[in-house]
Amino acid sequence: MLLDYGRIAGRAAIIRQRCGFFDKDPPYSTTIVTRKCFSDLHVTGAALPRSVLEMVQVGASGKVLYYNRKASESDRRVGIAHGLHHLLSDLRENPDFGLRECNVAARRLEQVGRLPPDGAEIACDIFAGELLVPFDVLDRYAPASLFPRGEADQHAFADETDRIASRFNVPAWFMGWRLRDLCHLRRSNLNIR
């Protein structure tokens, strides 16, 4: 099953445009995003379980996004961006009040095939990536050669991944995921070099 990437990336692009992020260097502020595009959302920290990056709740009293206070700042930013897509997609389309969370442990079980993949969660990850690390911007910062084979080159690439992650203010694991997808995009018709 293919996700509607155009819709997901389009939502992120509209938000980036509204926030004035086009033609701006990263990092891109989640505070600006929530203030300009989600003014009815209350964002607050909470003592969530270690494996939960964020939780979004929609109820009679309004919309609340809880981020995990114990997580690093860069993990929080990804969690917040991830949660915003729940408000634009599954929690918006479901007329009942709801609760969604980004559980990293469950996501790892999906990756190893122990749980079936959750399309809503993957869409939220893609949205977070397109909001915080859009491919057209990442391409300018990423090295020409991605994922080299030699041991010394792999070590240098890991350092470069850390540096780029710091530039975008996202975790290295998230940047590695975005770089893997960028590697595939560079091999596609989207790359005009």
Short mmCIF file of C-alpha atoms in Angstrom, two decimals, residues 17 32-34 36 40 62-63 67-68 72 74 85 95 121 129 144 154 156 160 165 176-177 180 182 184 186:
data_model
loop_
_atom_site.label_atom_id
_atom_site.label_comp_id
_atom_site.label_asym_id
_atom_site.label_seq_id
_atom_site.Cartn_x
_atom_site.Cartn_y
_atom_site.Cartn_z
CA GLN A 17 4.99 28.69 3.24
CA ILE A 32 6.29 29.42 14.91
CA VAL A 33 4.41 26.56 13.25
CA THR A 34 2.09 26.01 16.19
CA LYS A 36 0.78 30.57 13.10
CA ASP A 40 -6.30 26.58 18.78
CA GLY A 62 -10.08 21.45 22.90
CA LYS A 63 -6.86 20.18 21.37
CA TYR A 67 5.54 16.36 24.35
CA ASN A 68 7.78 14.19 26.51
CA SER A 72 15.94 15.68 24.06
CA SER A 74 15.53 17.55 18.95
CA HIS A 85 -0.11 15.66 11.34
CA PRO A 95 -15.51 12.99 14.11
CA GLU A 121 1.99 6.84 12.09
CA GLY A 129 10.34 15.04 7.87
CA ALA A 144 27.29 14.05 -2.74
CA GLN A 154 31.34 5.21 7.07
CA ALA A 156 33.21 10.15 8.38
CA GLU A 160 28.55 14.28 8.72
CA ALA A 165 21.22 16.70 12.16
CA GLY A 176 19.65 9.04 8.97
CA TRP A 177 16.11 8.09 7.96
CA ARG A 180 18.19 7.12 3.27
CA LEU A 182 17.14 11.23 -0.10
CA HIS A 184 16.60 6.93 -3.24
CA ARG A 186 18.65 11.14 -5.96
#
